Amino acid sequence: MSIAKAIDTIYNEREQFIVIGLTGRTGSGCTTVSKILQSENFSDLKLREPKSTDFSTNDERKYQIIYNYAKKHWNPFYRISMTDMIFSFVLQYDYASFINLLTDMFGKSIANEIKGNINKKYSSLEMEFNILNQLMLECLGENGNLLRENPRDINNEYEILIRLPSVQTKFREIMQEMNYSYENKNHETVKANVFTFCLQESGNRIRHHGDIMKEGEFTGEHMFAIARRANDFIKAFRYNNKKKNIPTFICLDAIRNPYEATYFQDRYSSFFLVAVSTDDEERIRRLGDNYDNHQIQALDKTEYPKKLDGYKKFTNQDIGACAQLADIYLYNPRENKNEKFFVSELVVKYITLIKHPGLVAPSSVERCMQIAYNAKLNSGCLSRQVGAVITDANYSVKAVGWNSVAEGQVPCNLRTVNNYLNNKDEDTFSTFEIENSQFSDHMYEKYSDVIKNDALNGRLCAYCFKDEYKEITGEKNQVHTRSLHAEENAFLQIVKYGGEGIKGGNLFTSASSCVLCSKKAFQLGIKHIYYIDPYPDIANSHILSFGKDKSKCPQCHLFYGAIGKAYTYLFTQRIAIKDELECIITDE
């Protein structure tokens, strides 16, 4: 049995410790996926029985392989809510101080109403809160991190982790029934949910200066504070599980700041960021049970901001940026039955592949999107890297593109302000940039001192022509960008090299097509468009949905599958299947 045991050893690490981070907009289905991951037994997943004969597709054969392996190797995940992690900073203060925080955020009237409702519904909540407050104070070091000096510290942390969700949920029940109106920086009245606003504001404060109460300047040192807190609890949970000789599987629900995602990606090879998405109409329908239209709009602006400036890039929520970092994408469609067959099967598939890479091969859609993902890394754009792939109806690749300048021109990430101010060589800069005095004066005034600044610390100071031109003229127009869009570039490759027609084919994009590229896709007869991140315009409803017979329009599909480093990890066999089976079967 020694050789068979060696096979088990190859996969043992993933059978002992996995951390899944969930990200996605409210209403997309992070909670649904976390519940699936928490399923105690394989039978609780209520999956479809796989076929054993009469297979019509290879996907059905793959499902049988995944199902049979998962049935023998399923383990429940323990959910650590990032909301709980934010709330743990609240617990560093006693109950009276928390009520003062609510008064500071919402005014005395709302704070008193919350306090009164708590007394009516949960009379013991104040006592539960203060007990956890004492445990937190015992665990905290001077730097705000949880102590790990002796087993008692870890046991206290474990106790907090187990009891915290119940306390936080009770506050959610009370506060989520209430609304709060405020005026934003554009002097618009915004109507928000009290609990949602409280958690968002608390999270921003913690990432900004490490505390929910105290004021402080942004220094960058606290931007990982919430992630560190979650990591401290993961360590405590893992410590207790090791004493019991049981594996540790953690689900972090839900990460909404991209740098909190990179914090875990940098620390654990066993961490996978999973983005959960659904069609926007379905997401809004789900939110309608608890939010009105004004609240949904406020929520969307907070979770999916068009642009964040200054320190807010590091402290605020940005689910769009999180989605771009994801290792695995799940699609959570509307299903008529309570059982979530579609998304459950996806969850089981990718957890199984994390435990045993290479059991099945990637799908055609995954393979093509992975090429688009790799292509985007060639982009010279300073704002966003996008890749695109065009295939025929059989997923045979016909063209690859990425957003960058026309052939022969220098990409923006290789053009520096230093070279512009000192040389203005014709090989690097356009005639307009060299000869237009208004543009030249603007660049000297803006950047002559910047390039002397040691804060650049060896970095090249590149610049975006579109942004500079907009500053000078006040015009906001996409035609001033230097780059071709990724899809546009891919379409032009076919024309440039005399390729065959692509009518009835597929377009894959690591973002989603804008109006301009959607028109080109429609004109060329693209049948299916697979995308990851929705583009903030009206391409889907205006360009790609036209006429009574919608079957003639390109069909848009939110991508689901593994991508990037996860693609390589999940589909690479650790040991050749033939060798693995031979070792197991022949070992005595």
Tab-separated table of N, CA, C and O in Angstrom, residues 345-400:
chain	number	residue	atom	x	y	z
A	345	GLU	N	-23.552	22.452	-9.104
A	345	GLU	CA	-22.667	21.599	-9.886
A	345	GLU	C	-21.357	22.310	-10.211
A	345	GLU	O	-20.283	21.683	-10.211
A	346	LEU	N	-21.439	23.619	-10.478
A	346	LEU	CA	-20.212	24.374	-10.723
A	346	LEU	C	-19.332	24.416	-9.478
A	346	LEU	O	-18.110	24.234	-9.559
A	347	VAL	N	-19.942	24.678	-8.324
A	347	VAL	CA	-19.180	24.731	-7.066
A	347	VAL	C	-18.474	23.403	-6.828
A	347	VAL	O	-17.267	23.363	-6.541
A	348	VAL	N	-19.211	22.306	-6.949
A	348	VAL	CA	-18.636	20.982	-6.706
A	348	VAL	C	-17.519	20.690	-7.706
A	348	VAL	O	-16.466	20.128	-7.346
A	349	LYS	N	-17.716	21.075	-8.959
A	349	LYS	CA	-16.699	20.826	-9.980
A	349	LYS	C	-15.377	21.471	-9.604
A	349	LYS	O	-14.316	20.812	-9.618
A	350	TYR	N	-15.417	22.759	-9.241
A	350	TYR	CA	-14.155	23.470	-9.022
A	350	TYR	C	-13.534	23.152	-7.673
A	350	TYR	O	-12.297	23.141	-7.558
A	351	ILE	N	-14.328	22.845	-6.667
A	351	ILE	CA	-13.748	22.385	-5.396
A	351	ILE	C	-13.069	21.039	-5.603
A	351	ILE	O	-11.980	20.772	-5.076
A	352	THR	N	-13.681	20.180	-6.394
A	352	THR	CA	-13.085	18.872	-6.687
A	352	THR	C	-11.774	19.019	-7.443
A	352	THR	O	-10.785	18.332	-7.147
A	353	LEU	N	-11.734	19.941	-8.398
A	353	LEU	CA	-10.501	20.147	-9.165
A	353	LEU	C	-9.408	20.798	-8.322
A	353	LEU	O	-8.220	20.587	-8.574
A	354	ILE	N	-9.798	21.598	-7.331
A	354	ILE	CA	-8.800	22.144	-6.405
A	354	ILE	C	-8.156	20.998	-5.626
A	354	ILE	O	-6.934	20.959	-5.420
A	355	LYS	N	-8.983	20.039	-5.208
A	355	LYS	CA	-8.473	18.907	-4.427
A	355	LYS	C	-7.683	17.929	-5.298
A	355	LYS	O	-6.672	17.364	-4.859
A	356	HIS	N	-8.169	17.705	-6.514
A	356	HIS	CA	-7.500	16.756	-7.406
A	356	HIS	C	-7.412	17.360	-8.805
A	356	HIS	O	-8.247	17.091	-9.662
A	357	PRO	N	-6.380	18.177	-9.053
A	357	PRO	CA	-6.228	18.817	-10.365
A	357	PRO	C	-6.104	17.794	-11.488
A	357	PRO	O	-5.524	16.724	-11.306
A	358	GLY	N	-6.651	18.137	-12.647
A	358	GLY	CA	-6.470	17.308	-13.832
A	358	GLY	C	-7.447	16.181	-14.002
A	358	GLY	O	-7.302	15.376	-14.930
A	359	LEU	N	-8.472	16.094	-13.136
A	359	LEU	CA	-9.463	15.020	-13.285
A	359	LEU	C	-10.188	15.121	-14.618
A	359	LEU	O	-10.504	14.106	-15.246
A	360	VAL	N	-10.510	16.340	-15.047
A	360	VAL	CA	-11.146	16.566	-16.341
A	360	VAL	C	-10.439	17.719	-17.042
A	360	VAL	O	-9.730	18.506	-16.412
A	361	ALA	N	-10.652	17.826	-18.335
A	361	ALA	CA	-10.043	18.903	-19.133
A	361	ALA	C	-10.950	20.126	-19.124
A	361	ALA	O	-12.149	20.041	-18.825
A	362	PRO	N	-10.402	21.304	-19.445
A	362	PRO	CA	-11.230	22.514	-19.515
A	362	PRO	C	-12.241	22.429	-20.653
A	362	PRO	O	-12.056	21.672	-21.615
A	363	SER	N	-13.274	23.258	-20.548
A	363	SER	CA	-14.257	23.340	-21.631
A	363	SER	C	-13.686	24.185	-22.765
A	363	SER	O	-12.680	24.890	-22.609
A	364	SER	N	-14.353	24.140	-23.909
A	364	SER	CA	-13.928	24.964	-25.040
A	364	SER	C	-14.007	26.444	-24.701
A	364	SER	O	-13.154	27.242	-25.100
A	365	VAL	N	-15.050	26.808	-23.960
A	365	VAL	CA	-15.223	28.203	-23.562
A	365	VAL	C	-14.094	28.635	-22.636
A	365	VAL	O	-13.541	29.739	-22.776
A	366	GLU	N	-13.731	27.788	-21.680
A	366	GLU	CA	-12.622	28.113	-20.773
A	366	GLU	C	-11.311	28.256	-21.536
A	366	GLU	O	-10.522	29.172	-21.262
A	367	ARG	N	-11.080	27.345	-22.473
A	367	ARG	CA	-9.827	27.393	-23.240
A	367	ARG	C	-9.701	28.710	-24.007
A	367	ARG	O	-8.652	29.360	-23.990
A	368	CYS	N	-10.790	29.134	-24.648
A	368	CYS	CA	-10.746	30.364	-25.451
A	368	CYS	C	-10.649	31.601	-24.561
A	368	CYS	O	-9.922	32.548	-24.900
A	369	MET	N	-11.350	31.596	-23.437
A	369	MET	CA	-11.259	32.753	-22.547
A	369	MET	C	-9.879	32.850	-21.912
A	369	MET	O	-9.381	33.954	-21.655
A	370	GLN	N	-9.245	31.718	-21.680
A	370	GLN	CA	-7.880	31.741	-21.139
A	370	GLN	C	-6.923	32.389	-22.127
A	370	GLN	O	-6.002	33.125	-21.741
A	371	ILE	N	-7.127	32.154	-23.414
A	371	ILE	CA	-6.285	32.803	-24.423
A	371	ILE	C	-6.512	34.309	-24.394
A	371	ILE	O	-5.564	35.098	-24.473
A	372	ALA	N	-7.793	34.717	-24.267
A	372	ALA	CA	-8.104	36.148	-24.166
A	372	ALA	C	-7.456	36.751	-22.926
A	372	ALA	O	-6.929	37.875	-22.958
A	373	TYR	N	-7.485	35.997	-21.821
A	373	TYR	CA	-6.872	36.451	-20.565
A	373	TYR	C	-5.371	36.646	-20.747
A	373	TYR	O	-4.794	37.643	-20.309
A	374	ASN	N	-4.724	35.690	-21.395
A	374	ASN	CA	-3.283	35.815	-21.631
A	374	ASN	C	-2.977	36.978	-22.569
A	374	ASN	O	-1.983	37.692	-22.395
A	375	ALA	N	-3.848	37.171	-23.582
A	375	ALA	CA	-3.616	38.225	-24.565
A	375	ALA	C	-3.664	39.604	-23.935
A	375	ALA	O	-2.929	40.511	-24.342
A	376	LYS	N	-4.530	39.782	-22.931
A	376	LYS	CA	-4.684	41.117	-22.344
A	376	LYS	C	-3.382	41.617	-21.701
A	376	LYS	O	-3.170	42.820	-21.575
A	377	LEU	N	-2.516	40.689	-21.317
A	377	LEU	CA	-1.268	41.081	-20.665
A	377	LEU	C	-0.323	41.801	-21.624
A	377	LEU	O	0.639	42.444	-21.199
A	378	ASN	N	-0.601	41.700	-22.939
A	378	ASN	CA	0.202	42.419	-23.931
A	378	ASN	C	-0.231	43.869	-24.073
A	378	ASN	O	0.440	44.650	-24.753
A	379	SER	N	-1.351	44.233	-23.454
A	379	SER	CA	-1.888	45.579	-23.629
A	379	SER	C	-0.937	46.629	-23.065
A	379	SER	O	-0.358	46.457	-22.000
A	380	GLY	N	-0.817	47.734	-23.804
A	380	GLY	CA	-0.003	48.842	-23.326
A	380	GLY	C	-0.831	49.939	-22.700
A	380	GLY	O	-0.304	51.016	-22.395
A	381	CYS	N	-2.132	49.678	-22.489
A	381	CYS	CA	-3.028	50.694	-21.921
A	381	CYS	C	-2.700	50.931	-20.451
A	381	CYS	O	-2.425	49.985	-19.707
A	382	LEU	N	-2.747	52.176	-20.027
A	382	LEU	CA	-2.442	52.531	-18.638
A	382	LEU	C	-3.648	52.354	-17.726
A	382	LEU	O	-3.502	52.331	-16.505
A	383	SER	N	-4.853	52.269	-18.302
A	383	SER	CA	-6.070	52.212	-17.490
A	383	SER	C	-6.583	50.803	-17.281
A	383	SER	O	-6.922	50.421	-16.158
A	384	ARG	N	-6.641	50.036	-18.359
A	384	ARG	CA	-7.263	48.719	-18.252
A	384	ARG	C	-6.746	47.807	-19.351
A	384	ARG	O	-6.696	48.192	-20.516
A	385	GLN	N	-6.360	46.606	-18.988
A	385	GLN	CA	-5.913	45.624	-19.967
A	385	GLN	C	-7.077	44.713	-20.348
A	385	GLN	O	-7.751	44.150	-19.478
A	386	VAL	N	-7.315	44.568	-21.647
A	386	VAL	CA	-8.417	43.738	-22.146
A	386	VAL	C	-7.895	42.852	-23.261
A	386	VAL	O	-7.116	43.296	-24.113
A	387	GLY	N	-8.330	41.598	-23.262
A	387	GLY	CA	-7.973	40.669	-24.329
A	387	GLY	C	-9.221	40.153	-25.016
A	387	GLY	O	-10.306	40.134	-24.431
A	388	ALA	N	-9.083	39.741	-26.277
A	388	ALA	CA	-10.223	39.226	-27.035
A	388	ALA	C	-9.776	38.105	-27.954
A	388	ALA	O	-8.639	38.094	-28.446
A	389	VAL	N	-10.671	37.167	-28.170
A	389	VAL	CA	-10.430	36.040	-29.074
A	389	VAL	C	-11.667	35.857	-29.944
A	389	VAL	O	-12.796	35.934	-29.451
A	390	ILE	N	-11.453	35.604	-31.235
A	390	ILE	CA	-12.545	35.296	-32.156
A	390	ILE	C	-12.357	33.868	-32.646
A	390	ILE	O	-11.243	33.471	-33.036
A	391	THR	N	-13.436	33.097	-32.621
A	391	THR	CA	-13.382	31.718	-33.096
A	391	THR	C	-14.508	31.480	-34.100
A	391	THR	O	-15.447	32.283	-34.205
A	392	ASP	N	-14.424	30.356	-34.791
A	392	ASP	CA	-15.566	29.942	-35.605
A	392	ASP	C	-16.572	29.241	-34.698
A	392	ASP	O	-16.402	29.210	-33.460
A	393	ALA	N	-17.610	28.681	-35.269
A	393	ALA	CA	-18.660	28.051	-34.468
A	393	ALA	C	-18.158	26.847	-33.687
A	393	ALA	O	-18.763	26.445	-32.687
A	394	ASN	N	-17.034	26.267	-34.101
A	394	ASN	CA	-16.475	25.083	-33.437
A	394	ASN	C	-15.354	25.434	-32.468
A	394	ASN	O	-14.587	24.566	-32.068
A	395	TYR	N	-15.238	26.706	-32.128
A	395	TYR	CA	-14.252	27.189	-31.155
A	395	TYR	C	-12.818	27.075	-31.661
A	395	TYR	O	-11.878	27.019	-30.876
A	396	SER	N	-12.650	27.059	-32.962
A	396	SER	CA	-11.317	27.114	-33.542
A	396	SER	C	-10.903	28.576	-33.641
A	396	SER	O	-11.613	29.396	-34.227
A	397	VAL	N	-9.757	28.920	-33.043
A	397	VAL	CA	-9.339	30.324	-32.935
A	397	VAL	C	-8.960	30.894	-34.299
A	397	VAL	O	-8.148	30.313	-35.032
A	398	LYS	N	-9.551	32.047	-34.636
A	398	LYS	CA	-9.284	32.724	-35.901
A	398	LYS	C	-8.501	34.016	-35.714
A	398	LYS	O	-7.838	34.477	-36.640
A	399	ALA	N	-8.617	34.632	-34.542
A	399	ALA	CA	-7.883	35.880	-34.302
A	399	ALA	C	-7.787	36.143	-32.813
A	399	ALA	O	-8.654	35.735	-32.032
A	400	VAL	N	-6.711	36.830	-32.435
A	400	VAL	CA	-6.478	37.227	-31.051
A	400	VAL	C	-6.160	38.716	-31.042
A	400	VAL	O	-5.427	39.207	-31.915
